[in-house]
Tab-separated table of C-alpha atoms in Angstrom:
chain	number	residue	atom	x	y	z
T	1	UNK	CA	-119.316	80.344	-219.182
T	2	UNK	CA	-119.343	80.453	-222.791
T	3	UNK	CA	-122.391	81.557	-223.074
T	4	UNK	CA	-121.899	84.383	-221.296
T	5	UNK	CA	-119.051	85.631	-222.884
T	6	UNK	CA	-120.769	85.280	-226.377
T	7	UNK	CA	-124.104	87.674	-224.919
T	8	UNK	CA	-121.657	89.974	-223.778
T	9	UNK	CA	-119.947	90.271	-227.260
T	10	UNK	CA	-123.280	90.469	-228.896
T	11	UNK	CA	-123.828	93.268	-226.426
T	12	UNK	CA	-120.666	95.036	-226.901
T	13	UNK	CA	-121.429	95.022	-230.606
T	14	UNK	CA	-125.051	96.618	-230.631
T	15	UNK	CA	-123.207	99.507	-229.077
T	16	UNK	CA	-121.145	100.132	-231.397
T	17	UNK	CA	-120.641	104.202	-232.456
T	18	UNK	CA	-122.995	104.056	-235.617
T	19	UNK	CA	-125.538	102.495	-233.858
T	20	UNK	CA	-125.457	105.137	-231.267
T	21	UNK	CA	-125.475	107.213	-234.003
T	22	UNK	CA	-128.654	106.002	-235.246
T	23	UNK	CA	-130.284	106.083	-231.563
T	24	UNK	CA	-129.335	109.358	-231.121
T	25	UNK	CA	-130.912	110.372	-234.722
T	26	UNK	CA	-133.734	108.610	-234.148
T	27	UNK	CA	-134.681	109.490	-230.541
T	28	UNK	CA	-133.876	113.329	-231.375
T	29	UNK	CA	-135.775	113.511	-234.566
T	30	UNK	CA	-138.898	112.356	-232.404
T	31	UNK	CA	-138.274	115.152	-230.049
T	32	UNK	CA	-138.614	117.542	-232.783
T	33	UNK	CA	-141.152	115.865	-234.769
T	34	UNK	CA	-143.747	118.800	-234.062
T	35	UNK	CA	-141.104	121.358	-236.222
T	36	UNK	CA	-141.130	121.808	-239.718
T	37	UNK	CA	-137.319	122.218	-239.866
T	38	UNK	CA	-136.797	118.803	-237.798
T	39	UNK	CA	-134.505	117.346	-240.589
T	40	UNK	CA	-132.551	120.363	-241.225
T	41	UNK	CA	-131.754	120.776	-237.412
T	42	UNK	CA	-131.277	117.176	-236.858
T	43	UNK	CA	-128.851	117.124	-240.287
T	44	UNK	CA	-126.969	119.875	-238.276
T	45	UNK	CA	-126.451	117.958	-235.125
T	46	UNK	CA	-125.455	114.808	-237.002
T	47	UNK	CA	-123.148	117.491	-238.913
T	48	UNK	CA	-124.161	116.944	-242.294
T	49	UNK	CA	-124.878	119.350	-244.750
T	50	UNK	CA	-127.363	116.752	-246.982
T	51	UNK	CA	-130.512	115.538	-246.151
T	52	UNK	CA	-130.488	112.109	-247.868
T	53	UNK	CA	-127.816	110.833	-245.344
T	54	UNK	CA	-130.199	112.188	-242.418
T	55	UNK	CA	-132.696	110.008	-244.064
T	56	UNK	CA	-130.938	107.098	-244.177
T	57	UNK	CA	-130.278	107.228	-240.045
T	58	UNK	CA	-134.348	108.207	-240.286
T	59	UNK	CA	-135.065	104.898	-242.452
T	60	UNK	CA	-133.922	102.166	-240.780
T	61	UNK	CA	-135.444	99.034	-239.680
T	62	UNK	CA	-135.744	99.858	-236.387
T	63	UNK	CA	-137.796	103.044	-237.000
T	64	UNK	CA	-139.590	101.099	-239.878
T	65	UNK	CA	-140.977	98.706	-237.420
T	66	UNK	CA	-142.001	101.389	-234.769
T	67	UNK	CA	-144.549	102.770	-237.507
């Protein structure tokens, strides 16, 4: 039906890489909430070398509305 087709495109499309990418950040940075370098090691997984784009995966509205 077509309104099956359109939940599985709106599926398809909250899987997308980046917002994996956020997932992952935000699921590993709670992991490693408890140490003090959590943003530096998490900034290394991601494989950046500056904090402020960590942050950005760290502020979105997803982990807004969790707090």
């Amino acid at each position: 039906s077509v309104k099956a087709q359109n939940n599985k495109k709106e599926k398809v499309q909250a899987l997308s890489w980046h917002g994996l990418r956020y997932y992952f950040c935000q699921t590993q940075y709670a992991q490693l909430l408890n140490d003090k370098d959590a943003k530096r090691k998490l900034s290394e997984m991601l494989g950046h070398h500056r904090g402020s784009i960590t942050d950005t995966y760290l502020n979105s509205k997803k982990t807004k509305k969790k707090k």
